[in-house]
Short mmCIF file of C-alpha atoms in Angstrom, two decimals:
data_model
loop_
_atom_site.label_atom_id
_atom_site.label_comp_id
_atom_site.label_asym_id
_atom_site.label_seq_id
_atom_site.Cartn_x
_atom_site.Cartn_y
_atom_site.Cartn_z
CA ALA A 287 -134.29 -15.17 42.03
CA VAL A 288 -130.19 -14.87 42.44
CA ASP A 289 -128.31 -14.52 39.60
CA PRO A 290 -125.62 -17.50 39.04
CA LYS A 291 -123.43 -15.33 36.92
CA PRO A 292 -120.51 -13.75 38.63
CA LEU A 293 -120.01 -9.91 38.72
CA PHE A 294 -119.53 -8.85 35.16
CA SER A 295 -119.71 -12.13 33.71
CA GLY A 296 -121.62 -10.64 31.08
CA LEU A 297 -118.63 -8.60 30.20
CA SER A 298 -116.89 -11.84 28.36
CA ASP A 299 -119.90 -12.28 26.12
CA TRP A 300 -119.45 -8.80 24.91
CA TRP A 301 -115.72 -8.92 24.47
CA ASP A 302 -116.12 -12.24 22.20
CA ALA A 303 -118.95 -10.58 20.15
CA ILE A 304 -117.13 -7.17 19.36
CA TYR A 305 -113.71 -9.39 18.33
CA GLY A 306 -116.04 -11.58 16.31
CA ASN A 307 -117.59 -8.71 14.53
CA ILE A 308 -114.37 -7.07 14.09
CA ASN A 309 -113.16 -9.91 12.49
CA THR A 310 -116.09 -9.50 9.92
CA ALA A 311 -114.85 -6.18 9.12
CA ASN A 312 -111.15 -7.41 8.48
CA MET A 313 -112.50 -10.29 6.33
CA LEU A 314 -115.01 -7.75 4.50
CA LEU A 315 -111.54 -5.28 3.92
CA ALA A 316 -109.64 -8.28 2.78
CA LYS A 317 -112.31 -9.73 0.29
CA SER A 318 -114.34 -7.11 -1.51
CA PRO A 319 -111.56 -5.50 -3.30
CA VAL A 320 -111.16 -9.27 -4.43
CA ILE A 321 -114.71 -10.35 -4.90
CA LEU A 322 -116.17 -6.87 -6.18
CA GLN A 323 -115.56 -4.65 -9.21
CA ALA A 324 -114.36 -1.05 -8.43
CA GLY A 325 -117.08 1.26 -8.04
CA GLN A 326 -120.25 2.43 -5.56
CA LYS A 327 -120.73 -0.88 -4.38
CA GLN A 328 -117.67 -1.83 -3.67
CA ASN A 329 -116.77 1.62 -1.62
CA THR A 330 -120.01 1.48 0.33
CA PHE A 331 -119.15 -1.72 1.54
CA LEU A 332 -115.45 -1.28 2.12
CA GLY A 333 -116.87 1.83 3.83
CA GLU A 334 -119.35 0.01 5.96
CA ALA A 335 -116.28 -2.51 7.16
CA TYR A 336 -114.15 0.46 8.17
CA PHE A 337 -116.55 2.19 10.01
CA MET A 338 -117.97 -1.04 11.79
CA ARG A 339 -114.19 -1.75 12.56
CA GLY A 340 -113.52 1.94 13.99
CA PHE A 341 -116.89 2.02 15.90
CA LEU A 342 -116.39 -1.30 17.55
CA TYR A 343 -112.56 -0.29 18.75
CA PHE A 344 -113.91 2.75 19.80
CA ARG A 345 -116.33 0.98 22.14
CA LEU A 346 -113.62 -1.68 23.21
CA VAL A 347 -110.96 1.75 24.34
CA ASN A 348 -113.79 3.22 26.10
CA GLN A 349 -114.47 0.17 28.43
CA TYR A 350 -111.09 -1.14 28.38
CA GLY A 351 -108.29 1.19 27.60
CA GLY A 352 -105.70 -0.18 25.42
CA VAL A 353 -106.70 -3.63 23.74
CA PRO A 354 -105.47 -5.90 21.07
CA LEU A 355 -105.78 -4.60 17.61
CA LYS A 356 -106.64 -7.17 15.45
CA LEU A 357 -106.36 -6.05 11.83
CA THR A 358 -106.32 -8.72 9.59
CA PRO A 359 -109.02 -12.02 9.37
CA SER A 360 -108.39 -14.78 11.32
CA GLU A 361 -107.81 -17.80 9.47
CA GLY A 362 -107.68 -20.25 12.54
CA VAL A 363 -107.42 -20.69 16.21
CA GLU A 364 -105.09 -17.87 17.40
CA TYR A 365 -104.08 -17.64 20.95
CA GLU A 366 -100.84 -15.50 20.87
CA PHE A 367 -101.94 -11.30 21.32
CA THR A 368 -100.46 -8.15 22.26
CA ARG A 369 -102.18 -5.57 24.07
CA ALA A 370 -101.79 -2.15 22.01
CA THR A 371 -101.69 1.13 24.00
CA LYS A 372 -104.79 3.23 24.28
CA GLN A 373 -102.76 5.92 22.00
CA ASP A 374 -102.60 3.39 19.56
CA VAL A 375 -106.06 2.50 19.38
CA PHE A 376 -107.69 5.43 19.33
CA ALA A 377 -105.48 6.51 16.02
CA GLN A 378 -106.84 3.28 14.60
CA VAL A 379 -110.08 4.08 15.28
CA ILE A 380 -109.94 7.61 13.64
CA ASN A 381 -108.09 6.19 11.26
CA ASP A 382 -110.77 3.84 10.12
CA LEU A 383 -113.36 6.45 10.91
CA THR A 384 -112.08 8.88 8.38
CA GLU A 385 -111.55 6.16 6.07
CA ALA A 386 -115.21 5.25 6.32
CA ALA A 387 -116.48 8.92 5.66
CA LYS A 388 -114.59 9.22 2.88
CA LEU A 389 -116.56 6.10 1.17
CA LEU A 390 -119.64 6.09 2.65
CA PRO A 391 -122.90 7.52 0.64
CA PRO A 392 -124.10 10.88 1.68
CA THR A 393 -127.83 9.32 2.39
CA THR A 394 -129.29 5.86 2.54
CA ALA A 395 -132.91 4.71 2.07
CA ASP A 396 -132.39 1.70 4.04
CA GLY A 397 -130.86 2.48 7.23
CA ARG A 398 -127.38 1.57 5.95
CA ILE A 399 -124.51 3.72 7.46
CA SER A 400 -124.09 6.82 5.76
CA LYS A 401 -121.28 9.76 5.82
CA ALA A 402 -122.88 11.33 8.38
CA THR A 403 -122.87 8.41 10.99
CA ALA A 404 -118.93 8.05 10.81
CA TRP A 405 -118.66 12.10 10.99
CA HIS A 406 -120.51 12.23 14.31
CA PHE A 407 -118.22 9.32 15.85
CA LEU A 408 -114.93 11.15 14.98
CA ALA A 409 -116.26 14.16 16.01
CA LYS A 410 -116.85 11.85 19.65
CA ALA A 411 -113.51 9.96 19.52
CA TYR A 412 -111.96 13.46 19.05
CA LEU A 413 -113.85 14.81 21.99
CA PHE A 414 -113.36 11.52 24.17
CA ARG A 415 -109.39 11.46 23.44
CA ALA A 416 -109.26 15.10 24.31
CA SER A 417 -111.13 14.31 27.89
CA GLU A 418 -109.68 14.14 31.30
CA LYS A 419 -109.18 10.30 31.20
CA HIS A 420 -106.87 10.45 28.14
CA SER A 421 -104.89 13.95 28.63
CA ASP A 422 -101.91 11.89 28.53
CA ILE A 423 -102.46 11.30 24.76
CA THR A 424 -104.18 14.26 23.54
CA GLU A 425 -103.40 16.05 20.63
CA SER A 426 -103.38 19.74 20.03
CA THR A 427 -106.19 19.47 17.35
CA ASP A 428 -108.47 17.14 19.15
CA LEU A 429 -111.40 19.73 19.86
CA THR A 430 -110.74 21.49 16.81
CA LYS A 431 -111.35 18.41 14.64
CA ALA A 432 -114.63 17.57 17.16
CA VAL A 433 -115.89 21.10 16.28
CA GLU A 434 -115.22 20.32 12.66
CA TYR A 435 -116.61 17.12 12.03
CA GLY A 436 -119.64 17.62 14.36
CA LEU A 437 -120.25 20.72 12.39
CA LYS A 438 -120.26 18.73 9.15
CA VAL A 439 -123.17 16.64 10.29
CA ILE A 440 -125.17 19.26 11.73
CA ASN A 441 -124.95 21.30 8.48
CA LYS A 442 -125.69 18.68 6.08
CA GLU A 443 -122.47 18.95 4.29
CA GLU A 444 -121.84 16.79 1.22
CA GLY A 445 -125.35 16.27 0.49
CA THR A 446 -125.98 14.40 3.72
CA ASN A 447 -129.81 14.44 5.10
CA ARG A 448 -129.79 13.93 8.29
CA GLN A 449 -131.39 16.90 10.65
CA LEU A 450 -132.53 17.58 14.35
CA ALA A 451 -136.13 16.65 14.75
CA ASN A 452 -138.79 19.39 15.22
CA ASN A 453 -140.37 18.28 18.47
CA TYR A 454 -138.12 15.90 21.34
CA TYR A 455 -141.04 13.62 21.36
CA ASP A 456 -140.76 12.91 17.33
CA PHE A 457 -137.95 10.15 17.36
CA TRP A 458 -139.44 8.47 20.93
CA ASN A 459 -143.23 8.35 19.61
CA TYR A 460 -143.72 4.80 19.06
CA LEU A 461 -146.54 4.08 20.86
CA ASP A 462 -149.12 4.65 17.97
CA GLU A 463 -146.93 3.93 14.88
CA GLY A 464 -144.99 0.80 16.00
CA PRO A 465 -142.32 -0.63 14.00
CA ASN A 466 -140.68 1.06 10.77
CA GLY A 467 -143.31 4.01 11.50
CA ALA A 468 -142.00 7.89 11.57
CA ALA A 469 -140.25 8.01 14.93
CA GLU A 470 -138.16 4.97 13.67
CA LYS A 471 -137.12 6.90 10.38
CA ASN A 472 -137.01 10.38 11.85
CA PRO A 473 -133.77 11.62 10.50
CA GLU A 474 -132.33 12.54 13.76
CA ILE A 475 -131.31 8.97 14.20
CA LEU A 476 -127.63 8.38 13.09
CA LEU A 477 -127.22 4.69 13.93
CA ALA A 478 -129.62 2.44 15.32
CA ALA A 479 -129.79 -1.32 15.93
CA GLN A 480 -132.81 -2.39 13.74
CA PHE A 481 -134.70 -4.92 15.20
CA SER A 482 -137.53 -7.24 13.65
CA ASN A 483 -141.01 -8.09 14.22
CA ASN A 484 -140.77 -11.13 12.29
CA PRO A 485 -141.58 -14.10 15.22
CA GLU A 486 -139.36 -16.30 13.30
CA LYS A 487 -136.15 -13.80 14.36
CA PHE A 488 -136.81 -13.63 17.55
CA ASP A 489 -134.61 -16.18 19.29
CA ARG A 490 -131.69 -13.92 17.86
CA LEU A 491 -133.05 -10.16 17.07
CA CYS A 492 -135.02 -9.09 19.22
CA ASN A 493 -135.02 -5.60 21.61
CA ARG A 494 -135.12 -6.39 25.41
CA THR A 495 -134.46 -2.93 26.89
CA HIS A 496 -138.17 -2.18 27.08
CA LEU A 497 -138.29 -4.20 30.38
CA TYR A 498 -135.50 -2.72 32.51
CA TYR A 499 -136.58 1.05 33.24
CA LEU A 500 -140.48 0.17 34.49
CA PRO A 501 -141.86 0.04 38.03
CA ARG A 502 -143.87 -2.62 39.65
CA TYR A 503 -147.34 -0.87 38.62
CA GLU A 504 -149.37 -3.92 38.63
CA ASN A 505 -147.81 -5.27 41.84
CA ASN A 506 -150.81 -5.48 44.61
CA ILE A 507 -152.15 -2.14 43.14
CA ALA A 508 -156.09 -1.42 43.24
CA GLY A 509 -157.22 -1.29 39.38
CA MET A 510 -154.11 -2.46 37.66
CA THR A 511 -152.91 -5.63 36.25
CA ARG A 512 -150.09 -6.00 33.98
CA VAL A 513 -150.89 -5.40 30.41
CA ILE A 514 -148.86 -5.51 27.24
CA GLN A 515 -149.07 -1.72 26.91
CA TYR A 516 -147.47 -0.83 29.98
CA GLY A 517 -144.97 -3.48 29.79
CA ARG A 518 -143.09 -6.47 31.79
CA PRO A 519 -141.44 -4.77 34.67
CA TYR A 520 -138.32 -5.72 35.83
CA GLN A 521 -137.22 -2.49 37.57
CA ARG A 522 -133.66 -2.95 37.23
CA LEU A 523 -132.94 0.77 36.97
CA ARG A 524 -134.60 3.36 39.04
CA PRO A 525 -133.59 6.85 38.83
CA THR A 526 -132.28 8.73 41.55
CA ASP A 527 -133.12 12.06 42.93
CA TYR A 528 -130.35 13.82 40.64
CA ALA A 529 -132.28 11.96 37.39
CA TYR A 530 -135.57 13.79 38.51
CA ASP A 531 -134.18 17.37 39.48
CA VAL A 532 -131.77 17.63 37.03
CA PHE A 533 -134.62 19.06 34.85
CA ASP A 534 -136.57 22.08 34.94
CA ARG A 535 -139.90 20.01 35.03
CA VAL A 536 -142.34 23.46 34.43
CA ASN A 537 -140.55 24.32 31.45
CA ASP A 538 -138.31 21.37 30.03
CA SER A 539 -140.55 18.75 28.20
CA ARG A 540 -137.61 16.62 28.05
CA PHE A 541 -138.78 15.03 31.51
CA TRP A 542 -142.40 14.46 30.50
CA LYS A 543 -141.38 13.23 27.15
CA SER A 544 -139.51 11.14 28.82
CA PHE A 545 -140.88 9.59 32.15
CA ARG A 546 -144.52 8.49 32.79
CA THR A 547 -146.14 9.93 35.84
CA LEU A 548 -149.91 8.27 35.55
CA TYR A 549 -151.29 5.21 34.79
CA ILE A 550 -154.92 4.50 33.44
CA SER A 551 -156.88 1.58 35.19
CA SER A 552 -155.73 -1.44 33.28
CA ASN A 553 -158.09 -3.86 35.49
CA GLY A 554 -161.17 -2.09 36.52
CA GLY A 555 -162.37 -3.07 40.84
CA ASN A 556 -162.46 -0.95 43.57
CA GLY A 557 -160.77 1.92 45.56
CA VAL A 558 -160.65 4.42 48.56
CA ASP A 559 -160.74 8.06 47.76
CA ILE A 560 -159.08 10.12 49.89
CA ASN A 561 -162.42 10.83 51.98
CA GLY A 562 -162.84 7.45 52.36
CA GLN A 563 -165.43 6.64 49.91
CA THR A 564 -165.13 3.19 47.63
CA GLN A 565 -164.94 4.54 44.07
CA ALA A 566 -164.64 2.12 40.94
CA TYR A 567 -162.27 1.80 38.61
CA VAL A 568 -163.00 1.90 34.75
CA LYS A 569 -160.63 -0.09 33.32
CA GLY A 570 -159.29 2.10 30.00
CA GLU A 571 -160.44 5.40 31.47
CA THR A 572 -159.57 6.59 35.18
CA PRO A 573 -156.66 7.67 36.19
CA CYS A 574 -155.14 5.02 38.62
CA ILE A 575 -151.43 5.56 39.45
CA LYS A 576 -150.35 9.23 39.91
CA ILE A 577 -146.87 9.59 40.00
CA ILE A 578 -145.84 13.06 42.19
CA ILE A 579 -142.35 13.75 41.64
CA ASN A 580 -142.79 17.09 43.37
CA ASP A 581 -139.76 18.98 45.41
CA LYS A 582 -138.65 18.59 48.95
CA ASN A 583 -140.85 20.62 51.26
CA ASP A 584 -143.66 20.36 48.94
CA THR A 585 -146.94 20.62 51.78
CA ARG A 586 -149.50 19.57 49.46
CA TYR A 587 -149.86 15.87 50.41
CA THR A 588 -150.74 14.34 53.62
CA ALA A 589 -150.44 10.81 54.94
CA GLN A 590 -154.32 10.65 53.38
CA HIS A 591 -152.97 11.04 50.08
CA ALA A 592 -150.50 8.34 50.65
CA ALA A 593 -153.07 6.17 52.01
CA CYS A 594 -155.58 6.74 49.07
CA THR A 595 -156.20 3.65 46.99
CA TYR A 596 -158.44 5.98 44.47
CA PRO A 597 -155.98 7.05 42.41
CA ASN A 598 -152.99 5.48 43.93
CA TYR A 599 -150.57 8.04 44.89
CA TRP A 600 -147.06 7.46 44.52
CA LEU A 601 -145.62 10.46 46.56
CA ARG A 602 -141.69 11.65 46.10
CA TYR A 603 -142.46 13.97 49.15
CA TYR A 604 -145.64 14.13 51.23
CA THR A 605 -146.18 15.16 55.24
CA ASN A 606 -146.94 11.76 57.55
CA ALA A 607 -148.93 11.56 60.00
CA GLY A 608 -146.19 12.60 62.59
CA GLY A 609 -145.72 15.94 60.57
CA ALA A 610 -142.22 15.11 59.06
CA GLN A 611 -141.76 14.67 55.67
CA ALA A 612 -141.76 11.12 54.13
CA SER A 613 -141.65 9.36 50.75
CA THR A 614 -143.89 6.35 49.24
CA LEU A 615 -141.29 5.84 46.43
CA ALA A 616 -139.22 2.84 46.80
CA VAL A 617 -137.21 0.10 44.55
CA THR A 618 -140.49 -0.97 43.10
CA GLN A 619 -142.50 2.51 42.58
CA PHE A 620 -140.91 5.19 40.90
CA ALA A 621 -141.19 7.09 37.55
CA GLY A 622 -140.03 4.78 35.09
CA LEU A 623 -138.99 5.66 31.74
CA ASP A 624 -140.95 5.52 28.80
CA LYS A 625 -138.33 5.89 26.07
CA TYR A 626 -138.05 1.87 25.40
CA LEU A 627 -141.50 0.62 26.21
CA ASP A 628 -143.15 -1.17 23.71
CA PRO A 629 -146.41 -2.05 23.06
CA HIS A 630 -146.44 -3.88 20.05
CA ARG A 631 -144.43 -6.81 21.11
CA THR A 632 -146.26 -9.65 18.84
CA GLY A 633 -146.71 -12.10 22.47
CA ASN A 634 -148.71 -11.60 25.43
CA GLN A 635 -147.77 -8.98 28.42
CA ASN A 636 -145.24 -11.60 29.77
CA ASP A 637 -143.58 -11.68 26.27
CA ILE A 638 -139.89 -10.17 26.86
CA ASN A 639 -139.12 -10.15 22.60
CA GLY A 640 -139.40 -6.14 21.95
CA VAL A 641 -139.60 -4.97 18.38
CA ARG A 642 -138.50 -1.06 18.36
CA ASP A 643 -135.27 -0.27 17.16
CA GLY A 644 -132.70 0.54 19.51
CA TYR A 645 -130.89 4.04 19.03
CA LEU A 646 -127.36 4.08 19.32
CA ALA A 647 -126.62 7.74 18.13
CA ARG A 648 -128.80 10.56 17.26
CA ILE A 649 -127.82 14.27 16.03
CA GLY A 650 -128.99 15.29 19.80
CA GLU A 651 -125.88 14.44 20.87
CA THR A 652 -123.85 15.85 18.37
CA TYR A 653 -125.11 19.04 18.86
CA LEU A 654 -123.73 18.55 22.45
CA ILE A 655 -120.18 17.28 21.21
CA VAL A 656 -119.68 20.53 19.32
CA ALA A 657 -120.59 22.57 22.43
CA GLU A 658 -118.17 20.68 24.58
CA ALA A 659 -115.72 20.99 22.06
CA TYR A 660 -116.31 24.57 21.97
CA GLY A 661 -116.32 25.06 25.62
CA ARG A 662 -113.20 23.15 26.68
CA GLY A 663 -111.68 25.64 24.18
CA GLY A 664 -112.62 28.38 25.67
CA SER A 665 -115.33 29.56 23.20
CA TYR A 666 -118.27 29.56 25.32
CA GLY A 667 -120.56 31.91 23.25
CA ASN A 668 -120.19 29.29 20.61
CA ALA A 669 -120.60 26.39 22.89
CA VAL A 670 -124.22 28.33 24.42
CA GLN A 671 -125.41 28.82 20.71
CA TYR A 672 -125.40 25.10 20.00
CA ILE A 673 -126.39 24.26 23.83
CA ASN A 674 -129.41 26.72 23.47
CA ILE A 675 -130.56 24.99 19.84
CA LEU A 676 -131.53 21.81 22.08
CA ARG A 677 -132.85 23.76 24.94
CA ARG A 678 -135.03 25.57 22.71
CA ARG A 679 -136.31 22.76 21.29
CA ALA A 680 -136.76 21.33 24.78
CA GLY A 681 -139.15 23.96 25.68
CA TYR A 682 -142.80 23.73 24.89
CA ALA A 683 -144.25 25.65 21.93
CA ALA A 684 -147.08 27.69 22.20
CA GLY A 685 -150.34 26.28 22.16
CA GLU A 686 -148.76 22.63 23.08
CA ASN A 687 -150.52 19.99 25.30
CA ARG A 688 -148.50 19.37 28.11
CA ASN A 689 -149.32 15.40 27.13
CA PRO A 690 -146.91 14.18 24.79
CA ASN A 691 -149.96 11.27 23.97
CA ALA A 692 -153.01 13.58 23.96
CA ASN A 693 -153.75 13.02 20.55
CA GLY A 694 -153.06 9.30 20.37
CA THR A 695 -155.52 6.71 19.98
CA ASN A 696 -154.34 4.02 22.66
CA PRO A 697 -156.84 4.86 25.88
CA TYR A 698 -153.65 3.79 28.17
CA PHE A 699 -151.63 6.33 26.64
CA LYS A 700 -154.18 9.14 25.52
CA GLY A 701 -153.83 10.61 29.14
CA GLY A 702 -150.01 11.09 28.84
CA THR A 703 -148.14 11.98 31.76
CA TYR A 704 -149.13 13.87 34.81
CA TYR A 705 -148.55 17.19 35.71
CA GLU A 706 -149.81 17.73 39.49
CA SER A 707 -146.16 17.28 40.53
CA THR A 708 -145.14 21.08 38.88
CA GLY A 709 -148.60 22.50 39.97
CA VAL A 710 -149.08 23.50 36.35
CA ALA A 711 -152.43 22.32 34.95
CA ALA A 712 -152.43 19.49 32.01
CA GLY A 713 -153.60 20.65 28.62
CA THR A 714 -152.14 23.24 26.49
CA THR A 715 -149.88 25.81 27.59
CA THR A 716 -147.65 29.24 26.52
CA GLU A 717 -144.47 28.52 25.36
CA THR A 718 -141.65 27.98 27.31
CA LYS A 719 -138.68 27.85 24.70
CA SER A 720 -137.69 31.45 25.52
CA GLN A 721 -137.41 30.21 29.74
CA MET A 722 -134.86 27.38 28.43
CA GLU A 723 -132.71 29.76 27.15
CA ILE A 724 -129.23 30.12 28.81
CA THR A 725 -126.16 32.53 28.58
CA GLU A 726 -122.51 32.15 29.29
CA ALA A 727 -123.51 33.17 32.99
CA ALA A 728 -124.80 29.78 33.56
CA PHE A 729 -121.08 28.86 33.73
CA ASP A 730 -120.18 31.25 36.26
CA ALA A 731 -123.01 30.54 38.50
CA THR A 732 -122.74 28.61 42.05
CA SER A 733 -125.57 25.91 41.04
CA ASP A 734 -127.55 24.36 37.81
CA ALA A 735 -131.03 23.34 38.12
CA GLY A 736 -130.68 23.76 41.87
CA ILE A 737 -127.77 21.36 42.15
CA PRO A 738 -124.41 23.20 43.58
CA TYR A 739 -121.56 23.15 41.18
CA SER A 740 -119.67 22.91 44.78
CA ILE A 741 -121.25 19.37 45.51
CA PHE A 742 -118.94 18.19 42.39
CA GLY A 743 -116.31 19.94 43.87
CA ALA A 744 -116.19 22.64 40.93
CA SER A 745 -115.21 26.27 41.67
CA SER A 746 -113.26 27.40 38.02
CA LYS A 747 -115.31 28.29 34.69
CA ALA A 748 -113.81 25.74 32.77
CA GLU A 749 -114.88 23.00 35.52
CA LYS A 750 -118.51 24.23 36.07
CA PHE A 751 -118.59 24.28 32.28
CA ILE A 752 -117.92 20.39 32.05
CA HIS A 753 -120.78 19.63 34.67
CA PHE A 754 -123.22 22.16 33.13
CA ILE A 755 -122.20 19.92 30.36
CA LEU A 756 -122.89 16.65 31.87
CA ASN A 757 -126.15 18.02 33.19
CA GLU A 758 -127.41 18.74 29.83
CA ARG A 759 -126.33 15.46 28.54
CA SER A 760 -128.17 13.85 31.51
CA ARG A 761 -131.42 16.04 30.30
CA GLU A 762 -131.22 14.88 26.48
CA LEU A 763 -129.50 11.61 26.66
CA MET A 764 -131.03 10.46 29.91
CA GLY A 765 -131.29 6.16 30.03
CA GLU A 766 -129.31 6.20 26.07
CA PHE A 767 -126.77 4.18 27.75
CA LEU A 768 -123.82 6.69 27.59
CA ARG A 769 -123.60 7.81 30.73
CA TRP A 770 -120.86 5.75 32.37
CA GLU A 771 -118.69 6.42 29.76
CA ASP A 772 -118.94 10.29 30.16
CA LEU A 773 -118.69 9.88 33.85
CA SER A 774 -115.18 7.66 33.17
CA ARG A 775 -113.74 9.94 30.05
CA THR A 776 -114.36 12.83 32.60
CA LYS A 777 -112.98 11.41 35.48
CA THR A 778 -116.15 12.38 37.39
CA LEU A 779 -117.54 9.33 38.09
CA HIS A 780 -116.57 9.42 41.80
CA ALA A 781 -117.91 13.06 42.28
CA ARG A 782 -120.87 12.60 40.36
CA THR A 783 -122.09 9.18 41.77
CA ILE A 784 -121.39 9.28 45.50
CA PRO A 785 -123.42 12.42 46.18
CA PHE A 786 -126.40 10.83 44.93
CA ASN A 787 -125.55 7.43 46.01
CA LEU A 788 -128.36 6.14 48.53
CA ASP A 789 -126.25 2.92 49.50
CA ASN A 790 -124.14 1.75 52.36
CA ALA A 791 -121.68 1.25 49.08
CA ALA A 792 -120.66 4.59 48.93
CA THR A 793 -117.90 4.53 51.13
CA GLN A 794 -116.03 1.59 49.22
CA LEU A 795 -117.27 3.44 46.19
CA GLN A 796 -114.61 6.28 46.97
CA ALA A 797 -112.09 4.27 47.88
CA ASP A 798 -112.49 1.95 44.60
CA VAL A 799 -112.81 4.90 42.49
CA SER A 800 -109.85 6.81 43.97
CA ALA A 801 -107.64 3.56 42.85
CA GLY A 802 -108.71 3.69 39.70
CA LYS A 803 -110.85 0.75 39.55
CA PHE A 804 -114.43 1.28 37.74
CA LEU A 805 -112.60 3.82 35.34
CA LEU A 806 -112.14 0.86 32.92
CA ARG A 807 -113.60 -2.45 32.72
CA PRO A 808 -112.06 -5.86 33.83
CA VAL A 809 -110.37 -7.59 31.23
CA PRO A 810 -112.26 -10.61 30.85
CA GLN A 811 -110.59 -13.46 32.52
CA THR A 812 -112.06 -16.32 29.94
CA PHE A 813 -109.89 -13.98 27.34
CA LEU A 814 -106.87 -14.05 29.69
CA ASP A 815 -106.96 -17.98 30.64
CA GLN A 816 -106.73 -18.80 26.93
CA VAL A 817 -104.19 -16.11 26.03
CA ARG A 818 -100.31 -17.59 25.32
CA LYS A 819 -97.13 -16.13 25.32
CA ASN A 820 -94.50 -17.98 23.16
CA GLY A 821 -96.77 -20.87 23.45
CA GLN A 822 -97.41 -21.17 26.64
CA LEU A 823 -100.20 -20.21 28.89
CA LEU A 824 -99.83 -16.44 30.57
CA THR A 825 -98.79 -17.09 34.38
CA ALA A 826 -100.51 -15.44 37.15
CA GLY A 827 -98.03 -12.38 37.25
CA GLU A 828 -98.44 -12.10 33.42
CA LYS A 829 -102.27 -12.03 33.59
CA ALA A 830 -102.01 -9.18 36.30
CA GLU A 831 -100.09 -7.19 33.83
CA TRP A 832 -102.88 -7.37 31.34
CA GLN A 833 -105.55 -6.85 34.13
CA ASN A 834 -107.09 -3.16 34.31
CA PRO A 835 -106.63 -1.46 37.90
CA GLY A 836 -108.24 -2.24 40.74
CA TRP A 837 -109.62 -5.83 39.12
#
């Protein structure tokens, strides 16, 4: 079906919602001292309001640059606004988050915002202001401040209690536990959009991210049909080759704890094996789709595997009948992210209303913020220390099962992911944590994860460090809706998108990014069409002055 909305039309809804919530924060800041007596309750509410206003303006400045700064509640309809500079918006963000950190409690028991959350976003705001996109407004203390506030979170200062999870899968393991289980209560989570499994709230409160990362596992595939456990596949977000290759798929458990490469039969029926023999699938037991994310020039798979329907092989690389290397991966067939899978939806297999929380910030990112700030300041040894804490966690422990759901109870997930791709047997493994550690030499090497730094135009140690960090952020934060802001703030959107873009749009993208387009979002036309100056609607020229480059 064709989406009737024009490109980026959804941004106007987002813009309106952001400013609506800023207005709510402004009302709380104005009214709380009048309504509430001084004390912890007033401090908490004021702290939450400062946090929300700072957080929302941080989102706006990252997406749009300078925006109107509205710091008082609107008592009626307003039409006249001026666009603040990005320098002013960053200053407001930092001021609001600083006030929030002073007022918020160190711990909360109900998922509300705490000091550690404010510190995390303060560290992030300072780091972003020190990034390439904002080099014209960077202040000399930004990197030091990013480290300072990031370490407050990591070191659990002032009685805070957020900490890194022991296992990368702990906060994603929603499959057996469901809503409000241990995963959603994990102390690594700093900020989450909390959703309800109350059907009465679904028109307003539901999480639909479970739809977007899934392949069409049920699309005319022998042995498969759509089931609620494997989700309703919208197939909107498909991994690139970079997304697969940036991981060490032998030693780094984050790949296998993020991507699904094995589906158990959900329908029964028959398929034809590699020997041409008809075999019967057993629903809930027989491996049905094996997604092989192998390396180029792997010769283990042939045209016979590609034609096999017991199991169905989705092959990244195989040798076809003509002896050439080919692939069966396609728009509908790929290894999708399981991070948002929601088998606890209360409806049927076609239901779009998800009930699991959406994570907006976690301490895994805090470590990378601190590491990047250290590295940008030339303290590469300190950067390595915090990177390695995450990388050691990402490695397998001795005796750990390579299938993250091996001990689960649901038959569709108990098989976990599949390891034929690497040639490593499924089941328990020796430890790989030591193999995951890096040294400072990683920033002087010619490549990371087999991807040459030269592809991105990086030659100096400082440039390679930034690209290593961007790779590590991919490995740790894949699919967590942070990537565009990272590529925009580091001004690497062009360098890191085009080499992996298989579409014909790459040449146009290069021209657009060179002209400054895509490093900022377009200011919504619906807003510009209503803004007035001296009581008059803006002229075409005045609207153009408001608009971001390239739009």
